[in-house]
mmCIF file of C-alpha atoms in Angstrom:
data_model
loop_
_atom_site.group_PDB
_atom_site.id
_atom_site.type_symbol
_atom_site.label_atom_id
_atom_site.label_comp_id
_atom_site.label_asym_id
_atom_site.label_seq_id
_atom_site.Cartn_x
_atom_site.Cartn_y
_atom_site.Cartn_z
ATOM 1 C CA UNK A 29 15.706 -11.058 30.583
ATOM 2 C CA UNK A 30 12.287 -10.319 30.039
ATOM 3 C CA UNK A 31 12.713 -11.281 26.664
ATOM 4 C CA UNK A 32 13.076 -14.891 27.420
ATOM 5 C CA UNK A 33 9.370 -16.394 27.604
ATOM 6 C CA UNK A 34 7.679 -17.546 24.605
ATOM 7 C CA UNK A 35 5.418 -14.831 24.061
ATOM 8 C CA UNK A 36 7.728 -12.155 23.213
ATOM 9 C CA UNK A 37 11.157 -12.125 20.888
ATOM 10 C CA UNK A 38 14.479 -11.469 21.322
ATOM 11 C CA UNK A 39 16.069 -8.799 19.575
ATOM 12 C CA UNK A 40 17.832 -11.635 17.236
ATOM 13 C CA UNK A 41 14.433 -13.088 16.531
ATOM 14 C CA UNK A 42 13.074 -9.585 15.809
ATOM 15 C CA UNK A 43 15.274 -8.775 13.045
ATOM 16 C CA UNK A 44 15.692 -12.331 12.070
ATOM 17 C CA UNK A 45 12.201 -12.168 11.087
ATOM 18 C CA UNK A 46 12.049 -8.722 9.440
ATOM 19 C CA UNK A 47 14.020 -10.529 6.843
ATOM 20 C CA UNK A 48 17.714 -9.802 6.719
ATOM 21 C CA UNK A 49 19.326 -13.474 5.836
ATOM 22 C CA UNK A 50 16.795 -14.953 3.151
ATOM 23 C CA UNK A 51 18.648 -14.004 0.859
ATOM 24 C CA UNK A 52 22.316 -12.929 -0.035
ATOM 25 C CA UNK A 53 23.087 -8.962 -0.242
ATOM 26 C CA UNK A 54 25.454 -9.772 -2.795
ATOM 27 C CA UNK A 55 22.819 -12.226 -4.671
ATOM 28 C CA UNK A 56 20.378 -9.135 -4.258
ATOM 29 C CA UNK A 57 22.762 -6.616 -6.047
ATOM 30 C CA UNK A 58 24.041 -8.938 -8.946
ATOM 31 C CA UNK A 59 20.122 -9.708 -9.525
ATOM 32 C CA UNK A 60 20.004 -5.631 -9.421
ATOM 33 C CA UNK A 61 22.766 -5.610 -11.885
ATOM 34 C CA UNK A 62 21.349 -8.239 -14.588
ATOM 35 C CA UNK A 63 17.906 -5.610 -14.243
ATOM 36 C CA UNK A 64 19.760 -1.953 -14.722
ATOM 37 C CA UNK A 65 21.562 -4.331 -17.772
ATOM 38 C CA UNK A 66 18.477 -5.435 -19.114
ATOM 39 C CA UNK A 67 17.188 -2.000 -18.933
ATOM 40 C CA UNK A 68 19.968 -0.153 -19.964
ATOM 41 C CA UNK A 69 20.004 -2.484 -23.226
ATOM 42 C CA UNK A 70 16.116 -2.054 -24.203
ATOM 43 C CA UNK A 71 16.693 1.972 -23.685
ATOM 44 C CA UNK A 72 19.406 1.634 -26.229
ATOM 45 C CA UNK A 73 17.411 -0.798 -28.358
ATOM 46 C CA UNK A 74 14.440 1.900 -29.233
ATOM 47 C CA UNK A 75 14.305 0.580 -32.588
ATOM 48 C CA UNK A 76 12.613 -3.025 -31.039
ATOM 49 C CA UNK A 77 9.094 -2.548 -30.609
ATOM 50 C CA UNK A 78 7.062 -3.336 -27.776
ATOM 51 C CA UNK A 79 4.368 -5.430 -29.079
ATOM 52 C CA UNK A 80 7.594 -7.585 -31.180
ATOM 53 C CA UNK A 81 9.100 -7.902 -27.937
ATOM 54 C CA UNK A 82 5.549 -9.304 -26.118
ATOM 55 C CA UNK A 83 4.712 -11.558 -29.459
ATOM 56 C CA UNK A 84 7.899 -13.126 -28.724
ATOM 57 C CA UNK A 85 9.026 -13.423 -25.304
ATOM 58 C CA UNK A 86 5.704 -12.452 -23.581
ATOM 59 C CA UNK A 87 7.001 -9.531 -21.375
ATOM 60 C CA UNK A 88 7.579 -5.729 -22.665
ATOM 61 C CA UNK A 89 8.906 -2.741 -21.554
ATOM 62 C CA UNK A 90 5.566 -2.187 -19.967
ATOM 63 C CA UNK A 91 5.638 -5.315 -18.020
ATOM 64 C CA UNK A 92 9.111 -4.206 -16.425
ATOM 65 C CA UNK A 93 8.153 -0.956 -15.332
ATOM 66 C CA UNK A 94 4.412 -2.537 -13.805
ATOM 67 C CA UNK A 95 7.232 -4.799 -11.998
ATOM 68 C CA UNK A 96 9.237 -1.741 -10.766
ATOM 69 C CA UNK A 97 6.227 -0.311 -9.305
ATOM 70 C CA UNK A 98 5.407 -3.654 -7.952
ATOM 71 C CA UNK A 99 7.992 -3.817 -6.522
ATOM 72 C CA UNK A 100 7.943 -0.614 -4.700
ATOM 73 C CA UNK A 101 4.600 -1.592 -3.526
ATOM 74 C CA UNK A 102 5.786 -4.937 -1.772
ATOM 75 C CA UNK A 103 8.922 -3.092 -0.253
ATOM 76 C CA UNK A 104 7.062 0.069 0.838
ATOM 77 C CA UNK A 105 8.686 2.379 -1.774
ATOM 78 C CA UNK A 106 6.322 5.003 -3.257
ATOM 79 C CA UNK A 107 6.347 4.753 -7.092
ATOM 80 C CA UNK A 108 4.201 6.897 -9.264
ATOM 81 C CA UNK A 109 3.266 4.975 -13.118
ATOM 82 C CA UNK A 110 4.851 8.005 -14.691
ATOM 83 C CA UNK A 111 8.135 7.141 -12.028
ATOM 84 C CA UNK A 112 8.054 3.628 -13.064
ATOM 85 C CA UNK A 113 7.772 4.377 -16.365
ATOM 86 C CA UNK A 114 10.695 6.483 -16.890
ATOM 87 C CA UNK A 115 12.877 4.458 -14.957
ATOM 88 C CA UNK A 116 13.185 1.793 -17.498
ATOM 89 C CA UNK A 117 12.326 3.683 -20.743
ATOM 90 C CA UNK A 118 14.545 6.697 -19.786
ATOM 91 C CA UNK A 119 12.439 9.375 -20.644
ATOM 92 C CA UNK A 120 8.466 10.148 -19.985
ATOM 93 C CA UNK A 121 6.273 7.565 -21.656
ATOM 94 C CA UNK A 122 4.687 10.012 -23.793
ATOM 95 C CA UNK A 123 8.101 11.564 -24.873
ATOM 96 C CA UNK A 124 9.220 7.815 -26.196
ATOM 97 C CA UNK A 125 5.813 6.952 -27.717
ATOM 98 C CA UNK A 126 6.387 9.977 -29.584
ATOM 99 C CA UNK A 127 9.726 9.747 -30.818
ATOM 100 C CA UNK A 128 10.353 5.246 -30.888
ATOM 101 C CA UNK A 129 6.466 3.712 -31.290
ATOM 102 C CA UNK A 130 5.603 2.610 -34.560
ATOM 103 C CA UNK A 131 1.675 1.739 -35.559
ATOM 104 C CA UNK A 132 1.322 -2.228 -35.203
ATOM 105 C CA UNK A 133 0.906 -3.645 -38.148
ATOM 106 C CA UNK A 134 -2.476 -6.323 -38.999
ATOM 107 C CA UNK A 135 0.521 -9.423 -38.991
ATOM 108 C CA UNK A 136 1.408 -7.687 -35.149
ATOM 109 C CA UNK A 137 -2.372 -7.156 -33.951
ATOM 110 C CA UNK A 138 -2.731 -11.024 -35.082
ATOM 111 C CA UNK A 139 0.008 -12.432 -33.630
ATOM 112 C CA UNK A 140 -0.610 -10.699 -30.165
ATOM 113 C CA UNK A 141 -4.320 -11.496 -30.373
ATOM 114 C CA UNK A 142 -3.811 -15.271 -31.515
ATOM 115 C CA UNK A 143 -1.369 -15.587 -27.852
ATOM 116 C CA UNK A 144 -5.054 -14.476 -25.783
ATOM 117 C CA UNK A 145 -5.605 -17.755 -24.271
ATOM 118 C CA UNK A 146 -1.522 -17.308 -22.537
ATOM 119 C CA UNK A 147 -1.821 -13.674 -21.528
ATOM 120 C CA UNK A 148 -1.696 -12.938 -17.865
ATOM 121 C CA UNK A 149 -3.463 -13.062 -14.859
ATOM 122 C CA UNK A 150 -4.445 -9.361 -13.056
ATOM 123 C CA UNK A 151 -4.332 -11.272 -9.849
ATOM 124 C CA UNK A 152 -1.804 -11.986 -7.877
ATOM 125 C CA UNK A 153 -1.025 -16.224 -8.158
ATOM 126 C CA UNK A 154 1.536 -18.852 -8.227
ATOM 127 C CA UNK A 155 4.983 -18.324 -9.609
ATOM 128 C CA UNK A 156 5.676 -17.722 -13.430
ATOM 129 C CA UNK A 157 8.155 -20.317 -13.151
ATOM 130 C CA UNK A 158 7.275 -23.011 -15.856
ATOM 131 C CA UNK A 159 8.058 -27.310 -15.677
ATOM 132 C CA UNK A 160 9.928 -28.441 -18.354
ATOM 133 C CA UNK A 161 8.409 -28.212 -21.658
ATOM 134 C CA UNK A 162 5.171 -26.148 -19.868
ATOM 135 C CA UNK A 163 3.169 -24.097 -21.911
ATOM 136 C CA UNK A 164 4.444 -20.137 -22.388
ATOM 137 C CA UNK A 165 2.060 -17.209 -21.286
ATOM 138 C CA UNK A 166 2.779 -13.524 -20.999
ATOM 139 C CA UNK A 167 3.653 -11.921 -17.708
ATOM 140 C CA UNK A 168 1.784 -11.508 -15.201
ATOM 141 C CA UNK A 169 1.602 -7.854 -14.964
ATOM 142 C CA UNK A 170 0.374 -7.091 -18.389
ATOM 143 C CA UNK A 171 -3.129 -4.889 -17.859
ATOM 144 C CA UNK A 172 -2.338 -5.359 -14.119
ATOM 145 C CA UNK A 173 -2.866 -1.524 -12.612
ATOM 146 C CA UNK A 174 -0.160 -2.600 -9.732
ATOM 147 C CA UNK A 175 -2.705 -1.914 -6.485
ATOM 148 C CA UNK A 176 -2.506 -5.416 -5.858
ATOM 149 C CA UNK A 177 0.778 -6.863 -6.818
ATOM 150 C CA UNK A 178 2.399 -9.911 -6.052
ATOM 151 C CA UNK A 179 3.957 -10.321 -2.479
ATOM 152 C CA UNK A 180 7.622 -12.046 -2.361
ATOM 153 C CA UNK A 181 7.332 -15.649 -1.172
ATOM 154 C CA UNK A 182 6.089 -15.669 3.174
ATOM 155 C CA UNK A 183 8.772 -16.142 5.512
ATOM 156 C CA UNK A 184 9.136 -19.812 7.209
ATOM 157 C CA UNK A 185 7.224 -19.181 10.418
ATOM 158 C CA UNK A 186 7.098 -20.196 13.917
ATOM 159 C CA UNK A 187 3.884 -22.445 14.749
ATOM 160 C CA UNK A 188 3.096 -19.568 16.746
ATOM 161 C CA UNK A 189 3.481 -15.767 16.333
ATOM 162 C CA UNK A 190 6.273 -13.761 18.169
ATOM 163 C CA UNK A 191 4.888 -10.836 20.095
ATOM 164 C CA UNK A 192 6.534 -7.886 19.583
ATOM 165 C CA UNK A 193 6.018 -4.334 21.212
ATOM 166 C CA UNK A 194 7.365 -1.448 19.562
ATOM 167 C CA UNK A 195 8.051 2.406 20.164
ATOM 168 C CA UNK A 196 8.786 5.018 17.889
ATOM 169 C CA UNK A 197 10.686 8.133 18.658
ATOM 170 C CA UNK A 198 10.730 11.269 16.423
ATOM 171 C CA UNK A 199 13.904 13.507 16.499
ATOM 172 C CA UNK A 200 13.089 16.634 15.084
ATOM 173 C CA UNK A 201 13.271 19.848 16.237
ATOM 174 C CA UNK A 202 10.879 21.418 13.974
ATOM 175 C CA UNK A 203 8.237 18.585 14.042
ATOM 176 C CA UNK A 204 8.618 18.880 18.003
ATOM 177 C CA UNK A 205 7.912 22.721 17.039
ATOM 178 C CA UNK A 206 4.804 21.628 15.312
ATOM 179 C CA UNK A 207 6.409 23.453 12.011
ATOM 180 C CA UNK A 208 5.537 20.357 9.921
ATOM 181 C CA UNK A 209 3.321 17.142 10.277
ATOM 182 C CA UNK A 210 5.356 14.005 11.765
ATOM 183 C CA UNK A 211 5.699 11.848 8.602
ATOM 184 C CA UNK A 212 8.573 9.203 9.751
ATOM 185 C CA UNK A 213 7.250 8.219 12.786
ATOM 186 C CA UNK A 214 4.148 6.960 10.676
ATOM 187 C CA UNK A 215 6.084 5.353 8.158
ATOM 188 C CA UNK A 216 7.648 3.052 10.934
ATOM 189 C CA UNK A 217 4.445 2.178 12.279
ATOM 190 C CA UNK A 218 3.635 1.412 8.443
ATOM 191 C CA UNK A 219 6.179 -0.470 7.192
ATOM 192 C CA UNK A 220 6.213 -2.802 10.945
ATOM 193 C CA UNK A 221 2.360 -3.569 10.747
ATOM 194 C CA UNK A 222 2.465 -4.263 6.841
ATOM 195 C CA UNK A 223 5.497 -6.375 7.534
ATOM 196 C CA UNK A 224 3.914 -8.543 10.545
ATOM 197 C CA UNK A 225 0.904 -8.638 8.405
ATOM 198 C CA UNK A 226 2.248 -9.943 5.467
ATOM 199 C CA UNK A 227 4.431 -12.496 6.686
ATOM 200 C CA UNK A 228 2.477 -13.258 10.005
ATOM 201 C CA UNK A 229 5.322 -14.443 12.054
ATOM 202 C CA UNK A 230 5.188 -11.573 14.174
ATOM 203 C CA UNK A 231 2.282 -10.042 16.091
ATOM 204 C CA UNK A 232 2.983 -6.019 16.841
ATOM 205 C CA UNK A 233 1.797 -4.240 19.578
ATOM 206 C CA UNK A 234 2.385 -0.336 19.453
ATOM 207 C CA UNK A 235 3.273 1.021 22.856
ATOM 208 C CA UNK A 236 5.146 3.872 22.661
ATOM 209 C CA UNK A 237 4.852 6.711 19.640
ATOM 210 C CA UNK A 238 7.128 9.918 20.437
ATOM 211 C CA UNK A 239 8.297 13.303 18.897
ATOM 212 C CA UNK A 240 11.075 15.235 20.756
ATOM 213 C CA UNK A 241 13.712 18.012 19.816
ATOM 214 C CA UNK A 242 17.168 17.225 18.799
ATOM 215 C CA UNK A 243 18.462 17.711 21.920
ATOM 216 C CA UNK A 244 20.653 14.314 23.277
ATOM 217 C CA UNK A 245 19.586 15.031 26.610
ATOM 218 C CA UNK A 246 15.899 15.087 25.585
ATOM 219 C CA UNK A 247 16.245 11.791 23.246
ATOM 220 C CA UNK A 248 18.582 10.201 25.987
ATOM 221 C CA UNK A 249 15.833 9.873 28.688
ATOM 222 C CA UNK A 250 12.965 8.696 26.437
ATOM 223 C CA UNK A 251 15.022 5.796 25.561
ATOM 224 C CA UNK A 252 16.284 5.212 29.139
ATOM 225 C CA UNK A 253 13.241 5.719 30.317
ATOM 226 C CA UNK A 254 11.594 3.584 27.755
ATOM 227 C CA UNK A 255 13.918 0.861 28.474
ATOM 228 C CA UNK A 256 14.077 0.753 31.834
ATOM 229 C CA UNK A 257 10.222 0.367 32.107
ATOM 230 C CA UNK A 258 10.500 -2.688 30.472
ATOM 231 C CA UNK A 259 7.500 -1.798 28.083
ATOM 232 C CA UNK A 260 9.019 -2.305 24.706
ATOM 233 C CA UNK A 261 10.788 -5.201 23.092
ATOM 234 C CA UNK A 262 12.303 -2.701 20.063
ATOM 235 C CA UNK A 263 12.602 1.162 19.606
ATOM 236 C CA UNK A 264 12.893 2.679 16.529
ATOM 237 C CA UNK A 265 14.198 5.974 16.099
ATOM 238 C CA UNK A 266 13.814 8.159 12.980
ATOM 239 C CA UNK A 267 16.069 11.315 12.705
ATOM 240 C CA UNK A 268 18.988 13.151 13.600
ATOM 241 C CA UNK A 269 21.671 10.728 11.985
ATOM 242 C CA UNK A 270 23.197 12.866 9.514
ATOM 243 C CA UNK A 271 26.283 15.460 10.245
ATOM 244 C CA UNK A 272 24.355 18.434 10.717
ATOM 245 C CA UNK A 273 25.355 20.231 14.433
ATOM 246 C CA UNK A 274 21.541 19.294 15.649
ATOM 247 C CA UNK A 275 21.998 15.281 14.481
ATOM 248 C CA UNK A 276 23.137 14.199 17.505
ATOM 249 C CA UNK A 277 20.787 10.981 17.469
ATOM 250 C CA UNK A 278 23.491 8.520 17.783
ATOM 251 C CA UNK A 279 25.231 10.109 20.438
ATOM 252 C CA UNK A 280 22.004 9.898 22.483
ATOM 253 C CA UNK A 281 21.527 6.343 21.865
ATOM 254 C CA UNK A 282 25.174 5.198 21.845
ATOM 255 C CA UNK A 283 24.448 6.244 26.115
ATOM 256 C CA UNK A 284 22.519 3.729 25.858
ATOM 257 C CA UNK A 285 23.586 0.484 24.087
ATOM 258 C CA UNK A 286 25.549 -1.965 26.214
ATOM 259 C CA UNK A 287 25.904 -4.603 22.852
ATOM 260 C CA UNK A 288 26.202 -2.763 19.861
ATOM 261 C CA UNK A 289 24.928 -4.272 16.603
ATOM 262 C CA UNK A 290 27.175 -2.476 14.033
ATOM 263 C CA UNK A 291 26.091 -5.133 11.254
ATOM 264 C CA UNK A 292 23.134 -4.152 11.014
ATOM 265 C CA UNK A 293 23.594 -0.545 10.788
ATOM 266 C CA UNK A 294 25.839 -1.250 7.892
ATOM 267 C CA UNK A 295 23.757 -3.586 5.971
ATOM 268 C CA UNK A 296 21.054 -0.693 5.888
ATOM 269 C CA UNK A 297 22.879 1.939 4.805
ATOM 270 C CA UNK A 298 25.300 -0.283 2.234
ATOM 271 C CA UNK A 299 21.700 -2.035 0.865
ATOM 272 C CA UNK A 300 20.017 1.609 1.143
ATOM 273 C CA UNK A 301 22.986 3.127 -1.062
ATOM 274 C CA UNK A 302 21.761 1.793 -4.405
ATOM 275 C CA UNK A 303 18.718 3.622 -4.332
ATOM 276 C CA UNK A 304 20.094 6.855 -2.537
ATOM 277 C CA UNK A 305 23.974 6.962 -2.028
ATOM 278 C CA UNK A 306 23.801 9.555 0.492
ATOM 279 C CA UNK A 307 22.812 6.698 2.614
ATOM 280 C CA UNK A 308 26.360 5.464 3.546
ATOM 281 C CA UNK A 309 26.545 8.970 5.105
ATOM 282 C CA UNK A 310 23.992 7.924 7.983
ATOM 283 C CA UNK A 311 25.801 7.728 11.432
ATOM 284 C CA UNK A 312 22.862 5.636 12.396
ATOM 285 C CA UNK A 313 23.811 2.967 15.184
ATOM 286 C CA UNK A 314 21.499 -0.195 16.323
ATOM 287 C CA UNK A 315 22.377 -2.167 19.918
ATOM 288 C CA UNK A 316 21.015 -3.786 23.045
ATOM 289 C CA UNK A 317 20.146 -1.959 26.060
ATOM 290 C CA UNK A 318 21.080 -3.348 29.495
ATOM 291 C CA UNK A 319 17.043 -3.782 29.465
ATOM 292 C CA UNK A 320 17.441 -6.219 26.103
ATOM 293 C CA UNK A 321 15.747 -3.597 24.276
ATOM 294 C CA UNK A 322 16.876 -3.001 20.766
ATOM 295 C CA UNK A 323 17.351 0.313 19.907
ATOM 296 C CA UNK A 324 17.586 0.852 15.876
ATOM 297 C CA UNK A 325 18.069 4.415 14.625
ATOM 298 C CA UNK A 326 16.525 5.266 10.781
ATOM 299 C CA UNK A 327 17.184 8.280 8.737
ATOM 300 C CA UNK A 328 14.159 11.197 8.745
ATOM 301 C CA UNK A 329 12.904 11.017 5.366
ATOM 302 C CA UNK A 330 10.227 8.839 4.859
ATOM 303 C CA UNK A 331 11.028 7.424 2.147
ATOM 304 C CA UNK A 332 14.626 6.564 3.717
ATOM 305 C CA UNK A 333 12.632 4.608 6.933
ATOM 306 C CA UNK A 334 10.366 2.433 4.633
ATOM 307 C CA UNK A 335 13.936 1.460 2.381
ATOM 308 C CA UNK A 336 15.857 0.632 5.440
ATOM 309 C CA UNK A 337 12.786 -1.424 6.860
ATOM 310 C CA UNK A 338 12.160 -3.512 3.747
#
């Protein structure tokens, strides 16, 4: 296989390093579950005040919705403040001051102003995670604006970099049309080059960037021909995976795939379905070429490629 010499990866290695296994799905939705708890809880709580809840634990509601959007940030997930904000306090900030905030009283104000020397850092640094009998601070987030939030711990990496070239194709028949702008096909390119620059276990080359109609046919032969050419170590499709009578994406790349990777498929759209549940719906399939190509198919929203890819 022309997959085999150092300087480029395997389709294992590839995905190994985009970061499925470093941590359990099922660890990843209990943590999920202890957060929508947490939330659900202070939304209910409306009496507790924010500044009580800094002056004593050193986080706020504030601090977990600057996380949320963190969060989206590191992942690739667009979050507005006002989005972030209404997540966790229910309602739009302004609508909650309104109705729940109470004026801070001089006992408050002194409290939060004595703890100065403990509040956070605006830059990102080393974990919040104290020794034994450390001193407190607040979180880390608190003033932080969110443009440059923490990133999740780097990947254990390879002494040297795994080359990886890529190709996107677009399946739409009304960006092929030139009705509307191309906006998955970016957000692949995106979420791969933020990834490989992040972690920097994996160098990406782009070779290959594609729009075509849904027609199987059409989407058929760019992949064969793709493959066959030997060019790209991993395709990515974006589009046509749904159940509409022009999604016929996975039909076009099933042609294709001589060792299908149904786990992987599944893990995206199970992990995918806590955010958006029509995500179980995608028929999206992921394999091996006869080439060693990997061929992964993503939905055609945006926002849908860059939660599947993180």
């Amino acid at each position: 296989s022309h997959l085999g010499s150092s300087s480029c990866c395997s389709s294992v290695e590839f995905w190994a390093l985009f970061g499925i296994g470093t941590m359990s799905a099922l660890t990843l939705q209990m943590e999920a579950y202890a957060f929508r708890q947490l939330v659900a809880h202070l939304q209910w709580r409306s009496d507790v005040q924010n500044i009580d809840i800094m002056n004593l634990a050193g986080f706020c509601r504030n601090c977990l919705s600057k996380w949320y959007k963190a969060g989206g940030k590191v992942y690739g997930v667009a979050v507005t403040d006002d989005e972030a904000y209404e997540h966790v306090y229910g309602e739009p900030y302004a609508q909650w001051k309104k109705q729940h905030q109470k004026k801070a009283t001089d006992e408050q104000l002194a409290e939060f102003k004595a703890g100065a020397a403990k509040h956070a850092r605006t830059d990102p640094g080393p974990s919040m995670v104290l020794a034994p009998g450390g001193a407190g601070g607040h979180s880390n987030v608190c003033g932080q604006d969110c443009d440059a939030p923490s990133l999740p711990p780097v990947l254990e990496t390879p002494a040297l970099a795994i080359n990886a070239r890529v190709a996107v194709l677009t399946c739409s028949d009304r960006a092929s049309r030139g009705e509307y702008a191309d906006k998955s096909g970016p957000a692949v390119v995106e979420a791969v080059n933020a990834f490989a620059e992040r972690h920097q276990a994996l160098s990406v080359r782009q070779v290959e960037q594609k729009v075509v109609p849904d027609e199987k046919e059409t989407i058929t032969e760019v992949l064969r021909r793709w493959s066959d050419h030997r060019a790209s170590d991993v395709i990515f499709t974006t589009g046509g995976t749904g159940f509409g009578p022009r999604d016929v994406t996975p039909e076009a790349t099933a042609a294709l795939i001589v060792r299908p990777a149904e786990s992987l498929a599944r893990a995206m759209a199970w992990q995918t379905s806590f955010q958006e549940p029509h995500s179980i719906l995608s028929r999206g399939v992921c394999g091996v070429t006869d080439q060693g190509v990997l061929v992964v198919n993503l939905p055609g929203n945006p926002a849908a490629v860059r939660q599947c890819l993180s």
